[in-house]
Coordinates of C-alpha atoms in Angstrom, one line a residue:
Chain A
X1435 CA 69.4 91.4 111.5
X1436 CA 68.6 95.2 111.9
X1437 CA 67.2 97.0 109.0
X1438 CA 65.1 100.3 108.6
X1439 CA 62.9 100.8 105.4
X1440 CA 61.6 104.1 103.7
X1441 CA 59.0 103.6 101.8
X1442 CA 59.1 106.9 100.2
X1443 CA 61.5 107.5 97.6
X1444 CA 60.2 110.9 97.1
X1445 CA 58.0 113.3 98.8
X1446 CA 56.8 116.8 97.3
X1447 CA 55.6 119.2 99.8
X1448 CA 54.7 123.0 99.7
X1449 CA 57.0 125.5 101.3
X1450 CA 54.9 125.6 104.9
X1451 CA 53.3 122.8 104.7
X1452 CA 53.6 119.7 107.2
X1453 CA 56.5 117.3 106.1
X1454 CA 56.5 113.7 107.3
X1455 CA 59.2 111.4 106.0
X1456 CA 58.5 107.8 107.0
X1457 CA 60.4 105.1 108.4
X1458 CA 60.0 101.8 109.7
X1459 CA 62.5 99.5 111.6
X1460 CA 62.8 95.4 112.4
X1461 CA 65.1 94.9 115.3
X1462 CA 65.6 92.5 117.9
X1463 CA 65.9 93.9 121.1
X1464 CA 65.7 97.8 121.5
X1465 CA 66.1 100.1 118.7
X1466 CA 68.7 102.5 118.5
X1467 CA 66.8 105.2 115.7
X1468 CA 68.5 107.5 113.7
X1469 CA 68.0 110.1 111.0
X1470 CA 70.3 112.3 108.9
X1471 CA 70.2 114.7 105.6
X1472 CA 72.5 114.6 102.8
X1473 CA 72.9 118.0 101.4
X1474 CA 74.1 117.9 97.6
X1475 CA 78.2 118.4 98.1
X1476 CA 77.8 117.9 101.2
X1477 CA 78.7 115.1 104.2
X1478 CA 75.7 113.6 105.9
X1479 CA 74.7 115.4 108.7
X1480 CA 73.0 114.0 112.1
X1481 CA 69.4 114.8 112.8
X1482 CA 68.5 113.3 115.4
X1483 CA 68.2 109.7 117.5
X1484 CA 66.1 107.6 119.8
X1485 CA 67.7 105.5 122.3
X1486 CA 65.0 105.4 125.1
X1487 CA 62.5 107.4 126.6
X1488 CA 60.0 110.1 125.4
X1489 CA 58.7 109.1 122.0
X1490 CA 59.0 112.1 120.4
X1491 CA 62.6 113.2 119.9
X1492 CA 63.6 116.8 118.7
X1493 CA 66.3 117.3 116.6
X1494 CA 68.5 119.9 114.6
X1495 CA 66.8 122.5 112.4
X1496 CA 63.1 122.3 113.7
X1497 CA 62.9 118.4 113.1
X1498 CA 61.2 115.9 115.4
X1499 CA 60.8 112.1 115.1
X1500 CA 58.0 110.1 116.9
X1501 CA 59.1 106.5 118.1
X1502 CA 56.3 104.0 117.4
X1503 CA 56.9 100.8 119.0
X1504 CA 53.4 99.3 118.1
X1505 CA 54.1 100.2 114.6
X1506 CA 57.7 99.9 114.1
X1507 CA 58.1 103.1 113.2
X1508 CA 60.4 106.0 113.7
X1509 CA 58.7 109.0 110.9
X1510 CA 60.6 112.6 110.7
X1511 CA 58.7 115.2 110.8
X1512 CA 58.3 119.4 110.4
X1513 CA 55.4 121.4 111.2
X1514 CA 56.7 123.7 108.2
X1515 CA 59.3 122.9 105.7
X1516 CA 61.7 125.4 104.1
X1517 CA 62.8 125.5 100.5
X1518 CA 66.1 124.8 101.8
X1519 CA 65.2 122.0 103.8
X1520 CA 65.3 120.4 100.0
X1521 CA 67.4 117.1 100.4
X1522 CA 67.7 113.6 100.7
X1523 CA 67.2 112.1 104.0
X1524 CA 68.2 109.0 106.1
X1525 CA 67.2 106.8 108.4
X1526 CA 69.7 104.3 110.3
X1527 CA 69.3 101.9 112.6
X1528 CA 72.1 100.4 115.4
X1529 CA 72.8 96.4 114.7
X1530 CA 73.3 94.0 116.5
X1531 CA 75.1 93.9 119.9
X1532 CA 77.7 96.3 118.9
X1533 CA 77.7 99.9 118.9
X1534 CA 79.1 100.9 116.0
X1535 CA 77.7 100.1 113.0
X1536 CA 74.7 101.4 111.3
X1537 CA 72.6 99.9 108.4
X1538 CA 70.8 103.3 106.1
X1539 CA 67.3 103.2 104.8
X1540 CA 67.8 103.8 101.1
X1541 CA 67.0 107.4 101.3
X1542 CA 64.1 109.7 100.8
X1543 CA 64.6 113.1 98.2
X1544 CA 62.6 115.4 100.1
X1545 CA 61.6 118.5 97.9
X1546 CA 59.9 122.0 99.2
X1547 CA 58.6 124.2 96.0
X1548 CA 58.4 127.5 96.9
Chain B
X171 CA 87.0 123.9 109.6
X172 CA 87.8 121.2 112.2
X173 CA 85.0 118.4 110.7
X174 CA 85.9 115.2 108.5
X175 CA 88.5 115.9 105.7
X176 CA 88.3 113.0 102.5
X177 CA 91.0 113.1 100.0
X178 CA 90.8 113.3 96.6
X179 CA 87.0 114.6 96.2
X180 CA 86.7 112.9 92.7
X181 CA 88.7 110.3 91.3
X182 CA 88.5 109.2 88.2
X183 CA 90.7 105.9 87.4
X184 CA 91.1 102.5 84.5
X185 CA 89.9 99.8 85.7
X186 CA 92.7 97.9 87.0
X187 CA 94.4 101.2 88.1
X188 CA 94.9 101.3 92.2
X189 CA 93.6 104.0 94.0
X190 CA 93.6 105.9 97.6
X191 CA 91.5 107.6 99.6
X192 CA 92.5 109.9 102.9
X193 CA 90.8 110.6 105.6
X194 CA 90.9 113.0 108.3
X195 CA 88.7 112.6 111.1
X196 CA 88.3 114.9 113.8
X197 CA 90.8 115.0 115.5
X198 CA 89.8 113.8 119.3
X199 CA 87.2 111.1 118.1
X200 CA 89.2 107.6 118.9
X201 CA 86.6 105.8 116.1
X202 CA 86.5 105.4 112.2
X203 CA 84.1 104.5 109.8
X204 CA 84.2 104.0 106.3
X205 CA 81.2 103.4 104.6
X206 CA 80.3 103.0 100.7
X207 CA 77.1 104.7 98.8
X208 CA 75.9 104.1 95.5
X209 CA 73.5 105.8 93.6
X210 CA 70.1 105.8 94.8
X211 CA 71.6 103.5 98.0
X212 CA 71.9 104.5 101.8
X213 CA 76.2 104.2 102.9
X214 CA 77.0 100.4 103.2
X215 CA 79.0 100.0 105.9
X216 CA 83.1 98.7 105.3
X217 CA 85.4 98.9 107.9
X218 CA 85.6 100.7 111.4
X219 CA 88.7 101.4 113.5
X220 CA 88.6 102.5 117.1
X221 CA 92.1 103.9 117.6
X222 CA 94.4 102.3 115.6
X223 CA 92.7 99.0 115.5
X224 CA 90.6 97.9 113.0
X225 CA 88.2 96.1 114.4
X226 CA 85.9 94.7 111.9
X227 CA 85.4 94.5 107.9
X228 CA 82.4 93.9 105.7
X229 CA 82.0 90.9 103.5
X230 CA 81.6 93.9 100.7
X231 CA 85.3 94.1 101.5
X232 CA 87.2 91.9 99.3
X233 CA 90.7 91.3 99.4
X234 CA 91.2 94.0 96.7
X235 CA 90.5 96.7 99.4
X236 CA 92.4 97.7 102.1
X237 CA 92.1 100.1 105.4
X238 CA 94.6 101.5 107.6
X239 CA 94.5 104.0 110.5
X240 CA 98.1 104.4 111.4
X241 CA 98.7 106.0 114.9
X242 CA 94.8 106.8 115.4
X243 CA 94.9 109.1 113.1
X244 CA 94.4 109.9 109.8
X245 CA 93.2 106.7 107.6
X246 CA 93.8 105.7 103.9
X247 CA 91.5 102.8 102.4
X248 CA 93.3 101.2 99.2
X249 CA 91.3 99.7 96.3
X250 CA 93.8 97.4 94.0
X251 CA 92.7 96.6 90.1
X252 CA 90.1 98.9 90.5
X253 CA 86.9 96.8 88.9
X254 CA 83.9 99.4 87.3
X255 CA 81.8 97.6 90.1
X256 CA 83.9 99.7 92.8
X257 CA 82.1 103.0 91.0
X258 CA 80.7 104.6 94.3
X259 CA 81.3 107.3 96.6
X260 CA 83.4 106.6 99.6
X261 CA 82.5 108.2 103.0
X262 CA 84.7 108.1 105.7
X263 CA 82.9 108.9 109.4
X264 CA 84.5 109.6 112.5
X265 CA 82.9 110.1 116.4
X266 CA 83.8 109.3 119.7
X267 CA 83.4 105.6 121.0
X268 CA 80.9 105.6 124.1
X269 CA 81.0 102.4 124.9
X270 CA 77.1 100.8 124.6
X271 CA 76.2 104.1 123.9
X272 CA 74.2 105.5 120.7
X273 CA 77.6 107.1 119.4
X274 CA 77.0 110.0 116.6
X275 CA 79.1 109.9 113.2
X276 CA 80.2 112.8 111.7
X277 CA 80.6 112.5 108.5
X278 CA 82.8 113.3 105.5
X279 CA 81.8 115.1 102.3
X280 CA 83.2 111.6 100.4
X281 CA 85.2 110.7 97.7
X282 CA 83.7 109.7 94.6
X283 CA 85.5 107.1 92.4
X284 CA 84.5 106.7 89.0
X285 CA 86.2 103.5 87.0
X286 CA 86.0 103.7 83.1

């Protein structure tokens, strides 16, 4: 079964420092990977996706993610974190041969302190 | 606002009562999804519509749950004889269906159900 794991429940960083949110995946075949962010009382918002091609994917709000096939990872990164980046982040993978179902990780809460 | 709308945002009910949630997707999106999210967990897939056809139901969706999407527009998710274990956030999402593609889902803010 296709799945993702987010090994850290929480990440705390100071504003201006680099931010990394970790995700590892387990899939058969080529992975379709996604990052979503959830702010309080708001719906999940799409940040970026990896389908194929360049291993460094750029997304919304200055985020990027690096696909690493040998380490089966898809870590989310931001060079300089903002207090407004404090939110709940989810990694997801498209499951199986269908093109509509996503399997989400448990989420990582990011807190950026001023 | 042209995003995905969900109503009600919060529902508190007593065990055994029926509840219904409504989702209005982005108008040009032909695909609609329901997910369930409990505290400390990521969203879990419940069901999926392409236009008005319900194409898959998760095993999480017991026979007390029913979802419809009449005319391929809005969708409703009904839970009959609610149980305390049904307490969760019910998320609706929609997307343009691109066969074989990596469809990007647009989520609503969710409907939070509390069963007392």
